[in-house]
Coordinates of C-alpha atoms in Angstrom, one line a residue:
Chain A
X1 CA 8.2 21.7 49.6
X2 CA 8.5 22.7 46.0
X3 CA 11.7 20.8 45.5
X4 CA 9.9 17.6 46.4
X5 CA 7.1 18.5 44.0
X6 CA 9.6 19.2 41.2
X7 CA 11.1 15.7 41.9
X8 CA 7.6 14.2 41.5
X9 CA 7.1 16.1 38.3
X10 CA 10.4 14.7 37.0
X11 CA 9.5 11.1 38.0
X12 CA 6.1 11.4 36.4
X13 CA 7.5 12.6 33.1
X14 CA 10.3 10.0 33.1
X15 CA 7.9 7.1 33.9
X16 CA 5.3 8.4 31.5
X17 CA 7.8 8.7 28.6
X18 CA 9.1 5.2 29.3
X19 CA 5.5 3.8 29.2
X20 CA 4.6 5.8 26.0
X21 CA 7.5 4.1 24.2
X22 CA 6.2 0.6 25.0
X23 CA 4.4 -1.5 22.5
X24 CA 1.3 -2.4 24.6
X25 CA -1.5 0.1 24.1
X26 CA -2.7 -0.1 27.7
X27 CA 0.8 1.0 28.9
X28 CA 0.8 3.8 26.4
X29 CA -2.5 5.1 27.8
X30 CA -1.2 4.9 31.4
X31 CA 2.0 6.7 30.3
X32 CA 0.0 9.5 28.7
X33 CA -2.0 9.8 32.0
X34 CA 1.3 10.1 33.9
X35 CA 2.7 12.7 31.6
X36 CA -0.4 14.9 31.7
X37 CA -0.4 14.6 35.5
X38 CA 3.2 15.7 35.5
X39 CA 2.2 18.7 33.4
X40 CA -0.7 19.5 35.7
X41 CA 1.5 19.4 38.8
X42 CA 4.0 21.7 37.1
X43 CA 1.2 24.3 36.5
X44 CA 0.2 24.0 40.2
X45 CA 3.9 24.8 41.0
X46 CA 3.7 27.9 38.9
X47 CA 1.3 29.5 41.3
X48 CA 2.0 31.1 44.7
X49 CA 2.6 29.4 48.0
X50 CA -0.4 28.0 49.9
X51 CA -2.5 31.0 51.1
X52 CA -6.1 31.8 51.9
X53 CA -8.7 31.7 49.1
X54 CA -9.3 35.0 47.1
X55 CA -12.9 36.1 47.8
X56 CA -14.0 39.5 46.5
X57 CA -14.6 41.8 49.5
X58 CA -13.3 39.4 52.1
X59 CA -9.6 38.9 51.5
X60 CA -6.7 41.3 51.0
X61 CA -5.2 41.1 47.6
X62 CA -1.6 40.8 48.9
X63 CA -2.4 37.8 51.1
X64 CA -4.3 35.4 48.9
X65 CA -3.4 32.4 46.8
X66 CA -3.1 32.8 43.0
X67 CA -6.4 31.3 41.7
X68 CA -5.3 31.2 38.1
X69 CA -3.2 28.0 38.1
X70 CA -5.9 26.1 39.9
X71 CA -8.5 27.2 37.3
X72 CA -6.1 26.1 34.5
X73 CA -5.3 22.7 36.1
X74 CA -9.0 22.0 36.6
X75 CA -9.6 22.7 32.9
X76 CA -6.6 20.6 31.8
X77 CA -7.7 17.7 34.1
X78 CA -11.2 17.7 32.5
X79 CA -9.7 17.7 29.0
X80 CA -7.2 14.9 29.7
X81 CA -9.9 12.9 31.4
X82 CA -12.1 13.1 28.3
X83 CA -9.3 12.3 25.9
X84 CA -8.1 9.4 28.0
X85 CA -11.6 7.9 28.0
X86 CA -11.6 8.2 24.2
X87 CA -8.2 6.6 24.0
X88 CA -9.3 3.7 26.2
X89 CA -12.3 3.1 24.0
X90 CA -10.0 3.1 21.0
X91 CA -7.5 0.7 22.6
X92 CA -10.4 -1.6 23.4
X93 CA -11.6 -1.4 19.9
X94 CA -8.2 -2.2 18.6
X95 CA -8.0 -5.2 21.0
X96 CA -11.3 -6.5 19.8
X97 CA -10.3 -6.1 16.2
X98 CA -6.8 -7.6 16.3
X99 CA -7.0 -9.8 19.4
X100 CA -3.9 -8.3 20.9
X101 CA -3.0 -5.2 22.9
X102 CA 0.1 -4.5 20.9
X103 CA 0.5 -1.6 18.4
X104 CA 0.5 -3.0 14.9
X105 CA 3.2 -2.3 12.5
X106 CA 2.8 0.4 10.0
X107 CA 1.3 -0.9 6.7
X108 CA 4.0 0.8 4.6
X109 CA 6.7 -0.6 6.8
X110 CA 5.4 -4.1 6.3
X111 CA 5.2 -3.5 2.6
X112 CA 8.8 -2.3 2.5
X113 CA 10.0 -5.2 4.7
X114 CA 8.3 -7.5 2.2
X115 CA 10.1 -6.0 -0.7
X116 CA 13.4 -6.3 1.2
X117 CA 12.7 -9.9 2.0
X118 CA 12.0 -10.7 -1.7
X119 CA 15.2 -9.0 -2.8
X120 CA 17.2 -11.0 -0.2
X121 CA 15.5 -14.2 -1.4
X122 CA 16.3 -13.3 -5.0
X123 CA 20.0 -12.6 -4.3
X124 CA 20.5 -15.8 -2.2
Chain B
X1 CA -20.0 44.6 17.1
X2 CA -17.4 42.9 19.2
X3 CA -20.1 40.4 20.3
X4 CA -19.1 38.6 17.0
X5 CA -15.9 37.4 18.6
X6 CA -17.3 35.1 21.3
X7 CA -20.2 34.3 18.8
X8 CA -17.9 32.6 16.3
X9 CA -17.0 30.1 19.0
X10 CA -20.2 29.9 20.9
X11 CA -22.4 29.8 17.8
X12 CA -21.1 26.6 16.3
X13 CA -20.9 25.0 19.8
X14 CA -24.6 25.8 20.4
X15 CA -25.5 24.5 17.0
X16 CA -23.5 21.3 17.7
X17 CA -25.6 20.8 20.8
X18 CA -28.8 21.3 18.8
X19 CA -27.8 18.8 16.2
X20 CA -27.4 16.1 18.9
X21 CA -30.7 17.2 20.4
X22 CA -32.7 16.6 17.1
X23 CA -31.4 13.1 16.8
X24 CA -31.5 11.4 13.4
X25 CA -33.8 13.9 11.7
X26 CA -31.4 14.6 9.0
X27 CA -32.9 17.7 7.3
X28 CA -33.0 19.6 10.6
X29 CA -29.4 18.6 11.4
X30 CA -28.2 19.7 7.9
X31 CA -30.0 23.0 8.2
X32 CA -28.6 23.7 11.6
X33 CA -25.0 22.9 10.4
X34 CA -25.3 25.1 7.4
X35 CA -26.7 28.0 9.4
X36 CA -23.9 27.5 11.9
X37 CA -21.1 27.5 9.4
X38 CA -22.6 30.3 7.3
X39 CA -22.9 32.4 10.4
X40 CA -19.2 31.8 11.2
X41 CA -18.3 32.8 7.6
X42 CA -20.4 36.0 7.8
X43 CA -18.9 36.9 11.2
X44 CA -15.4 36.3 9.8
X45 CA -16.0 38.6 6.9
X46 CA -17.4 41.3 9.1
X47 CA -14.4 40.9 11.4
X48 CA -12.0 41.1 8.5
X49 CA -13.6 44.2 7.1
X50 CA -13.5 45.8 10.6
X51 CA -9.9 44.8 11.2
X52 CA -8.8 46.1 7.8
X53 CA -10.5 49.4 8.2
X54 CA -8.5 50.0 11.4
X55 CA -11.1 49.1 14.0
X56 CA -10.0 45.6 14.8
X57 CA -12.4 44.0 17.3
X58 CA -11.2 43.1 20.8
X59 CA -13.3 41.7 23.6
X60 CA -12.6 40.7 27.2
X61 CA -14.8 37.7 28.0
X62 CA -16.3 37.9 31.5
X63 CA -15.8 41.6 31.7
X64 CA -12.4 41.5 33.5
X65 CA -10.0 43.9 31.9
X66 CA -6.9 42.5 30.1
X67 CA -4.5 41.1 31.1
X68 CA -6.6 39.4 33.9
X69 CA -9.5 38.6 31.7
X70 CA -9.7 36.3 28.7
X71 CA -9.0 38.2 25.6
X72 CA -10.5 37.5 22.2
X73 CA -9.0 39.5 19.4
X74 CA -9.3 39.5 15.6
X75 CA -6.5 41.5 14.0
X76 CA -5.9 41.4 10.3
X77 CA -3.9 38.1 10.3
X78 CA -6.5 36.2 12.5
X79 CA -9.4 37.6 10.5
X80 CA -7.9 36.5 7.2
X81 CA -7.3 33.0 8.5
X82 CA -10.8 32.8 9.9
X83 CA -12.4 34.0 6.7
X84 CA -10.5 31.5 4.5
X85 CA -11.1 28.7 6.9
X86 CA -14.8 29.4 7.3
X87 CA -15.3 29.4 3.5
X88 CA -13.5 26.1 3.2
X89 CA -15.6 24.7 6.1
X90 CA -18.7 25.6 4.2
X91 CA -17.7 24.2 0.8
X92 CA -16.4 20.9 2.3
X93 CA -19.7 20.7 4.3
X94 CA -21.6 20.8 1.0
X95 CA -19.4 18.1 -0.4
X96 CA -19.7 16.0 2.7
X97 CA -23.5 16.1 2.7
X98 CA -23.5 14.7 -0.8
X99 CA -20.9 12.0 -0.1
X100 CA -21.8 10.9 3.4
X101 CA -25.5 10.5 2.5
X102 CA -24.3 7.6 0.3
X103 CA -22.1 6.2 3.1
X104 CA -24.9 6.6 5.6
X105 CA -22.6 8.5 7.9
X106 CA -24.4 11.8 7.5
X107 CA -26.4 11.9 10.7
X108 CA -23.3 11.1 12.7
X109 CA -21.1 13.8 11.1
X110 CA -22.7 17.1 11.8
X111 CA -22.2 17.7 15.5
X112 CA -18.4 16.8 15.3
X113 CA -18.0 19.1 12.3
X114 CA -19.5 22.0 14.2
X115 CA -17.3 21.4 17.3
X116 CA -14.3 21.3 14.9
X117 CA -15.5 24.7 13.5
X118 CA -15.7 26.1 17.0
X119 CA -12.2 24.9 17.9
X120 CA -10.6 26.3 14.8
X121 CA -12.3 29.7 15.4
X122 CA -11.2 29.8 19.0
X123 CA -7.6 29.0 18.1
X124 CA -7.6 31.9 15.6
X125 CA -9.2 34.6 17.7
X126 CA -7.9 33.8 21.2
X127 CA -5.4 36.3 22.8
X128 CA -4.4 34.1 25.7
X129 CA -2.0 31.2 25.8
X130 CA -4.1 28.9 28.0
X131 CA -7.2 29.6 26.0
X132 CA -5.2 28.7 22.9
X133 CA -4.6 25.3 24.5
X134 CA -8.4 24.9 25.1
X135 CA -9.1 25.9 21.5
X136 CA -6.6 23.4 20.2
X137 CA -8.0 20.6 22.3
X138 CA -11.6 21.3 21.2
X139 CA -10.4 21.2 17.6
X140 CA -8.3 18.0 18.2
X141 CA -11.0 16.1 20.1
X142 CA -13.4 16.7 17.3
X143 CA -10.8 15.6 14.8
X144 CA -10.1 12.3 16.8
X145 CA -13.8 11.4 16.5
X146 CA -14.0 12.4 12.9
X147 CA -11.0 10.2 12.0
X148 CA -12.7 7.1 13.5
X149 CA -15.8 7.6 11.2
X150 CA -15.4 3.9 10.2
X151 CA -13.9 1.8 13.0
X152 CA -12.0 -0.8 10.9
X153 CA -8.6 -2.0 11.9
X154 CA -6.8 0.5 9.7
X155 CA -8.7 3.5 11.0
X156 CA -8.2 2.5 14.6
X157 CA -4.5 2.0 14.1
X158 CA -4.0 5.3 12.3
X159 CA -6.1 7.3 14.8
X160 CA -4.3 5.7 17.7
X161 CA -0.9 7.1 16.6
X162 CA -2.5 10.5 15.7
X163 CA -4.1 10.7 19.2
X164 CA -1.0 9.6 21.1
X165 CA 1.3 12.1 19.2
X166 CA -1.1 14.9 19.7
X167 CA -1.5 14.2 23.4
X168 CA 2.2 14.2 24.0
X169 CA 2.4 17.6 22.2
X170 CA -0.5 18.9 24.3
X171 CA 1.2 17.8 27.5
X172 CA 4.3 19.7 26.4
X173 CA 2.1 22.7 25.6
X174 CA 0.9 22.6 29.2
X175 CA 4.5 22.6 30.3
X176 CA 5.1 25.8 28.2
X177 CA 2.0 27.3 29.9
X178 CA 3.5 26.5 33.3
X179 CA 7.0 27.8 32.4
X180 CA 5.7 31.0 30.9
X181 CA 3.5 31.6 33.9
X182 CA 6.3 31.0 36.3
X183 CA 8.7 33.3 34.4
X184 CA 6.3 36.2 33.6
X185 CA 3.2 35.8 35.8
X186 CA 0.9 36.4 32.8
X187 CA -0.5 34.3 29.9
X188 CA -2.1 37.1 27.9
X189 CA -0.3 37.2 24.6
X190 CA -0.3 41.0 24.4
X191 CA 0.9 41.4 27.9
X192 CA 3.5 38.7 27.3
X193 CA 4.9 40.6 24.3
X194 CA 5.7 43.5 26.5
X195 CA 7.1 41.5 29.4
X196 CA 9.1 39.0 27.2
X197 CA 11.6 41.7 26.2
X198 CA 13.0 41.9 29.7
X199 CA 13.3 38.2 30.2
X200 CA 16.8 36.6 30.2
X201 CA 17.5 35.7 26.6
X202 CA 18.5 32.2 27.5
X203 CA 15.1 31.5 29.1
X204 CA 13.3 33.3 26.3
X205 CA 15.1 31.2 23.7
X206 CA 14.3 28.0 25.6
X207 CA 10.6 28.9 25.7
X208 CA 10.7 29.8 22.0
X209 CA 12.3 26.5 21.1
X210 CA 9.8 24.5 23.2
X211 CA 6.9 26.4 21.5
X212 CA 8.4 25.6 18.1
X213 CA 8.6 21.9 18.9
X214 CA 5.0 21.7 20.2
X215 CA 3.5 23.5 17.3
X216 CA 5.9 21.9 14.9
X217 CA 4.2 18.6 15.8
X218 CA 0.8 20.1 15.2
X219 CA 1.9 21.8 11.9
X220 CA 3.9 18.7 10.8
X221 CA 7.3 20.4 10.5
X222 CA 10.5 18.4 9.8
X223 CA 11.4 16.3 11.7
X224 CA 8.1 16.0 13.5
X225 CA 5.8 15.2 10.6
X226 CA 5.6 11.4 10.5
X227 CA 2.2 11.1 12.0
X228 CA 0.5 13.0 9.2
X229 CA 0.7 10.8 6.0
X230 CA -0.1 7.9 8.3
X231 CA -3.3 9.1 9.7
X232 CA -4.9 11.5 7.2
X233 CA -5.6 9.2 4.2
X234 CA -7.7 6.7 6.1
X235 CA -10.6 9.0 6.9
X236 CA -13.5 9.7 4.5
X237 CA -12.7 12.3 1.8
X238 CA -14.5 15.3 3.3
X239 CA -12.8 14.7 6.7
X240 CA -9.3 14.3 5.1
X241 CA -9.9 17.4 2.9
X242 CA -10.8 19.7 5.8
X243 CA -8.0 18.3 8.0
X244 CA -5.5 18.8 5.1
X245 CA -6.8 22.4 4.5
X246 CA -7.1 23.6 8.1
X247 CA -5.5 21.7 11.0
X248 CA -1.9 21.9 10.2
X249 CA -2.4 25.5 9.1
X250 CA -3.8 26.4 12.6
X251 CA -0.4 25.1 13.9
X252 CA 1.4 27.3 11.4
X253 CA -0.7 30.2 12.4
X254 CA 0.3 29.8 16.1
X255 CA 4.0 29.4 15.1
X256 CA 3.8 32.7 13.2
X257 CA 1.9 34.4 15.9
X258 CA 4.2 33.3 18.8
X259 CA 7.5 33.7 16.8
X260 CA 6.7 37.2 15.8
X261 CA 4.9 38.4 18.9
X262 CA 6.9 36.7 21.7
X263 CA 10.2 35.4 20.5
X264 CA 11.1 37.7 17.5
X265 CA 14.7 38.2 16.6
X266 CA 16.1 41.0 14.5
X267 CA 17.3 39.2 11.4
X268 CA 16.3 36.1 9.3
X269 CA 16.3 33.0 11.4
X270 CA 18.7 30.4 10.0
X271 CA 17.1 27.7 12.2
X272 CA 13.6 28.4 10.8
X273 CA 15.0 28.5 7.2
X274 CA 16.7 25.2 7.8
X275 CA 13.6 23.6 9.1
X276 CA 11.6 25.1 6.2
X277 CA 14.0 23.8 3.6
X278 CA 14.1 20.3 5.2
X279 CA 10.4 20.2 5.5
X280 CA 10.0 21.0 1.8
X281 CA 12.5 18.5 0.6
X282 CA 11.5 15.5 2.8
X283 CA 7.8 16.1 2.1
X284 CA 8.1 16.2 -1.6
X285 CA 10.5 13.2 -1.7
X286 CA 8.0 11.3 0.4
X287 CA 5.3 12.2 -2.1
X288 CA 7.2 10.9 -5.1
X289 CA 7.6 7.5 -3.5
X290 CA 3.9 7.0 -3.0
X291 CA 1.4 5.2 -5.2
X292 CA -1.9 6.3 -3.9
X293 CA -3.6 9.6 -4.5
X294 CA -4.4 10.6 -0.9
X295 CA -1.0 9.5 0.3
X296 CA 0.8 11.5 -2.3
X297 CA -1.4 14.6 -1.5
X298 CA -0.7 14.1 2.3
X299 CA 3.0 14.2 1.8
X300 CA 2.5 17.4 -0.2
X301 CA 0.9 19.0 2.8
X302 CA 4.2 18.6 4.6
X303 CA 6.3 20.0 1.8
X304 CA 4.0 23.0 1.4
X305 CA 4.2 23.8 5.1
X306 CA 7.9 24.4 4.5
X307 CA 7.1 27.4 2.2
X308 CA 5.0 29.0 4.9
X309 CA 7.8 28.7 7.5
X310 CA 10.2 30.0 4.9
X311 CA 8.4 33.3 4.8
X312 CA 8.4 33.4 8.6
X313 CA 12.1 32.6 8.7
X314 CA 12.9 35.6 6.5
X315 CA 11.2 37.6 9.2
X316 CA 10.6 40.7 7.1
X317 CA 7.3 42.4 6.2
X318 CA 7.5 41.1 2.6
X319 CA 8.4 37.6 3.8
X320 CA 5.5 37.4 6.3
X321 CA 3.2 38.9 3.7
X322 CA 4.2 36.1 1.3
X323 CA 3.6 33.5 4.0
X324 CA 0.1 34.8 4.6
X325 CA -0.6 34.8 0.9
X326 CA 0.8 31.3 0.7
X327 CA -1.4 30.0 3.5
X328 CA -4.5 31.5 1.9
X329 CA -3.6 29.9 -1.4
X330 CA -2.6 26.6 0.1
X331 CA -5.8 26.1 2.3
X332 CA -8.0 26.4 -0.8
X333 CA -5.8 24.5 -3.3
X334 CA -5.1 21.6 -0.9
X335 CA -8.7 21.2 0.1
X336 CA -9.7 21.2 -3.5
X337 CA -7.1 18.6 -4.5
X338 CA -8.3 16.2 -1.8
X339 CA -11.9 16.8 -3.0
X340 CA -10.9 15.9 -6.6
X341 CA -9.0 12.9 -5.3
X342 CA -12.1 11.9 -3.4
X343 CA -14.2 12.2 -6.6
X344 CA -11.9 9.8 -8.5
X345 CA -11.7 7.5 -5.5
X346 CA -15.5 7.3 -5.0
X347 CA -16.0 6.6 -8.7
X348 CA -13.5 3.7 -8.7
X349 CA -13.6 2.5 -5.2
X350 CA -9.8 2.9 -4.9
X351 CA -7.1 5.6 -4.9
X352 CA -4.3 3.3 -6.1
X353 CA -2.6 4.8 -9.1
X354 CA -2.0 1.5 -10.9
X355 CA -5.7 0.6 -10.8
X356 CA -7.2 3.7 -12.3
X357 CA -6.8 5.1 -15.8
X358 CA -8.3 7.1 -18.6
X359 CA -10.4 9.4 -16.4
X360 CA -9.7 12.2 -18.9
X361 CA -11.8 10.4 -21.5
X362 CA -14.6 9.2 -19.4
X363 CA -14.9 12.2 -17.0
X364 CA -13.2 15.2 -18.6
X365 CA -14.8 17.5 -16.1
X366 CA -13.0 15.8 -13.2
X367 CA -9.7 16.2 -15.1
X368 CA -10.4 19.8 -15.7
X369 CA -10.9 20.4 -12.0
X370 CA -7.7 18.6 -11.1
X371 CA -5.5 20.5 -13.6
X372 CA -5.7 24.1 -12.3
X373 CA -5.3 22.9 -8.7
X374 CA -2.3 20.7 -9.5
X375 CA -0.6 23.4 -11.5
X376 CA -1.3 25.9 -8.8
X377 CA 0.3 23.6 -6.2
X378 CA 3.4 23.2 -8.3
X379 CA 3.5 27.0 -8.6
X380 CA 2.9 27.3 -12.4
X381 CA 1.7 30.7 -13.7
X382 CA -0.9 32.0 -13.9
X383 CA -2.4 30.2 -10.9
X384 CA -2.5 31.2 -7.2
X385 CA 0.6 29.1 -6.2
X386 CA 2.7 31.0 -8.7
X387 CA 1.8 34.4 -7.1
X388 CA 2.6 33.2 -3.6
X389 CA 5.8 31.5 -4.6
X390 CA 6.9 34.5 -6.6
X391 CA 6.5 36.7 -3.5
X392 CA 8.6 34.3 -1.4
X393 CA 11.3 34.0 -4.0
X394 CA 11.6 37.7 -4.5
X395 CA 12.0 38.4 -0.8
X396 CA 14.4 35.5 -0.4
X397 CA 16.6 37.0 -3.1
X398 CA 16.2 40.5 -1.8
X399 CA 17.5 39.3 1.6
X400 CA 20.4 37.4 0.0
X401 CA 19.2 33.9 1.0
X402 CA 19.9 32.1 -2.2
X403 CA 20.2 28.6 -0.8
X404 CA 16.6 28.4 0.5
X405 CA 15.3 30.1 -2.7
X406 CA 17.1 27.4 -4.8
X407 CA 15.7 24.6 -2.6
X408 CA 12.2 26.1 -2.8
X409 CA 12.4 26.2 -6.6
X410 CA 13.7 22.7 -6.9
X411 CA 10.9 21.4 -4.6
X412 CA 8.4 23.2 -6.9
X413 CA 9.8 21.3 -9.8
X414 CA 9.6 18.0 -7.9
X415 CA 6.0 18.9 -6.9
X416 CA 5.2 19.3 -10.6
X417 CA 6.8 16.0 -11.3
X418 CA 4.7 14.2 -8.7
X419 CA 1.5 15.9 -10.1
X420 CA 2.3 14.6 -13.5
X421 CA 2.6 11.2 -12.0
X422 CA -1.0 11.4 -10.8
X423 CA -2.0 12.9 -14.1
X424 CA -0.3 10.3 -16.2
X425 CA -1.6 7.3 -14.2
X426 CA -5.1 8.5 -13.4
X427 CA -6.2 10.7 -16.2
X428 CA -4.3 9.3 -19.1
X429 CA -3.7 5.6 -19.8
X430 CA -6.0 2.7 -20.4
X431 CA -9.6 3.4 -19.4
X432 CA -10.8 1.5 -16.3
X433 CA -14.3 0.7 -15.3
X434 CA -15.9 3.1 -12.9
X435 CA -18.2 1.5 -10.3
X436 CA -20.4 4.5 -9.9
X437 CA -20.9 8.2 -10.6
X438 CA -20.1 10.8 -8.0
X439 CA -23.1 12.7 -6.6
X440 CA -23.7 16.1 -8.3
X441 CA -23.3 17.8 -4.9
X442 CA -19.8 16.6 -4.6
X443 CA -18.9 17.8 -8.1
X444 CA -20.6 21.2 -7.4
X445 CA -18.7 21.8 -4.2
X446 CA -15.4 21.0 -5.9
X447 CA -16.2 23.4 -8.7
X448 CA -16.7 26.1 -6.1
X449 CA -13.4 25.4 -4.5
X450 CA -11.6 25.5 -7.8
X451 CA -13.4 28.8 -8.6
X452 CA -12.2 30.2 -5.3
X453 CA -8.6 29.2 -6.0
X454 CA -8.7 30.9 -9.4
X455 CA -10.2 34.0 -7.7
X456 CA -7.2 34.1 -5.4
X457 CA -5.0 34.3 -8.5
X458 CA -7.2 36.8 -10.2
X459 CA -7.4 39.1 -7.2
X460 CA -3.8 38.5 -6.2
X461 CA -3.0 42.2 -6.2
X462 CA -5.6 43.3 -3.5
X463 CA -4.9 40.1 -1.6
X464 CA -1.2 40.8 -1.5
X465 CA -1.8 44.3 -0.3
X466 CA -4.0 43.0 2.5
X467 CA -1.4 40.4 3.4
X468 CA 1.2 43.1 3.4
X469 CA -0.9 45.2 5.8
X470 CA -1.3 42.2 8.1
X471 CA 2.4 41.5 7.9
X472 CA 3.2 45.1 9.0
X473 CA 1.1 44.5 12.1
X474 CA 2.9 41.2 12.8
X475 CA 6.4 42.6 12.5
X476 CA 5.8 45.2 15.2
X477 CA 4.6 43.4 18.4
X478 CA 3.6 46.8 19.8
X479 CA 0.7 47.0 17.4
X480 CA -0.9 43.9 18.8
X481 CA -0.2 44.9 22.4
X482 CA -1.7 48.3 21.9
X483 CA -4.8 46.8 20.3
X484 CA -5.5 44.6 23.3
X485 CA -4.1 46.7 26.2
X486 CA -4.4 50.2 24.9
X487 CA -1.5 52.6 24.7
X488 CA 1.0 52.5 27.4

């Protein structure tokens, strides 16, 4: 079981990384979602095998599932949900301002490219 | 008294909720924020006094004993960081209230600032790896929103890259949490420090490297720093100032904490020293190439981080003490420099070096505020930067690490050069028209920061002793473990 899950984690990370490296903001957002899901799944895998829930007074300590990874994943999901919502709002704002979904070039890079172009023009 | 520990986190969060609740009634909002931040400062000082007198406060939230419960702990190192940060949070708040009133952003600012305060406090006092993740996220989410104070195209673009980089680092942080939990079955830092010793060195080093990468992104270490000079300068001055002073230093704090507690070696770490040297050099060279006050100062944040990591890389009591002293000095000086830069910028409507001049004649008081901070950043005596750099250089020479000492001195010289560049362009030169006068509150807050930085130099002796006592605790992981878990 856990080998399949590990494979899923690997695929999520690979696909997520690929998408984050894209120029379209919407793809970056989806890529970040995939990567954080991969991380969440990895935390789930760090717990014990499926077992009965731990309830004080009702279950035996040796026979219950480890509740800690589940609690952590729940927290992590809530956090990544909130940040993804913020990121989507930001991407929308960027789209409304620039009219395109692509990440803009860095202003400094543009400036340096301009200087380079001028120098080439001068030498030609 | 250990109720103070959860209170430094819960207090500002509660206050943040209240500020939203009162809506746009500005005076109530301001009073709530001031009370919240002053409370954190008071609590931090109380925690520092307690920690230094040998009764460091530890509390287990929820009543479960460690390592099962969530530990909050303020040892000397954490209490020093918390105190310095809280005092900066208060002074920048005073500056912000004067500036943002003009920009009509005041009503919007307070709740986010309080959440940021809570996140920073939690990151300092937590004794649990996952809780550290939560603390960082709280801090970062507040910082994302603060960066987008004005939603123009430039701000959105800068914030976008900042958010994406931080999210990738956070996902990797979760991977660390998962791996550590798989390997050891615990996330309590004190418990981990006892268990880590028995872990296979290869696995341990791998986890150590991954931690260094994740917090290297947050602390803007070489080669993971490129997001910083891109995103910081676009925000309003008070926001940039508090980010510059605190956020990267929280990353440095965690690097020092984890590298000493969990992944400590026996001798100076060549890798860390290499990273420290490269960070210094690349940061300062970047600064020299810039032509805008805030961008120059942003690159200097990076180069200064190198010095803090240099002390950690030496991995001795004196080296770590120098690092702690350096962080203390840097938080104050860097915040102050950004505030002065903001004064100049708000009076001229620009921070471009070639469009400002002659400030020395028209506003000598602003120039007099810039001078001690700039000299301190460059490490000139008798200012606080000199004291901190001297401690680093002495220990570097004592441990026979001449190369990194040479690099650090050269970088100090280059820092001085780039400060003279600002001085020559902005304060000397032909006088330019100022569009308006900065509010007295902004000036007053900056004066207080400068006074605090001079106080660090004046009380360097007692501060260095305090830093040395904190470093002694850091070098021996057993001290921290015993504090949280009791003897055993």
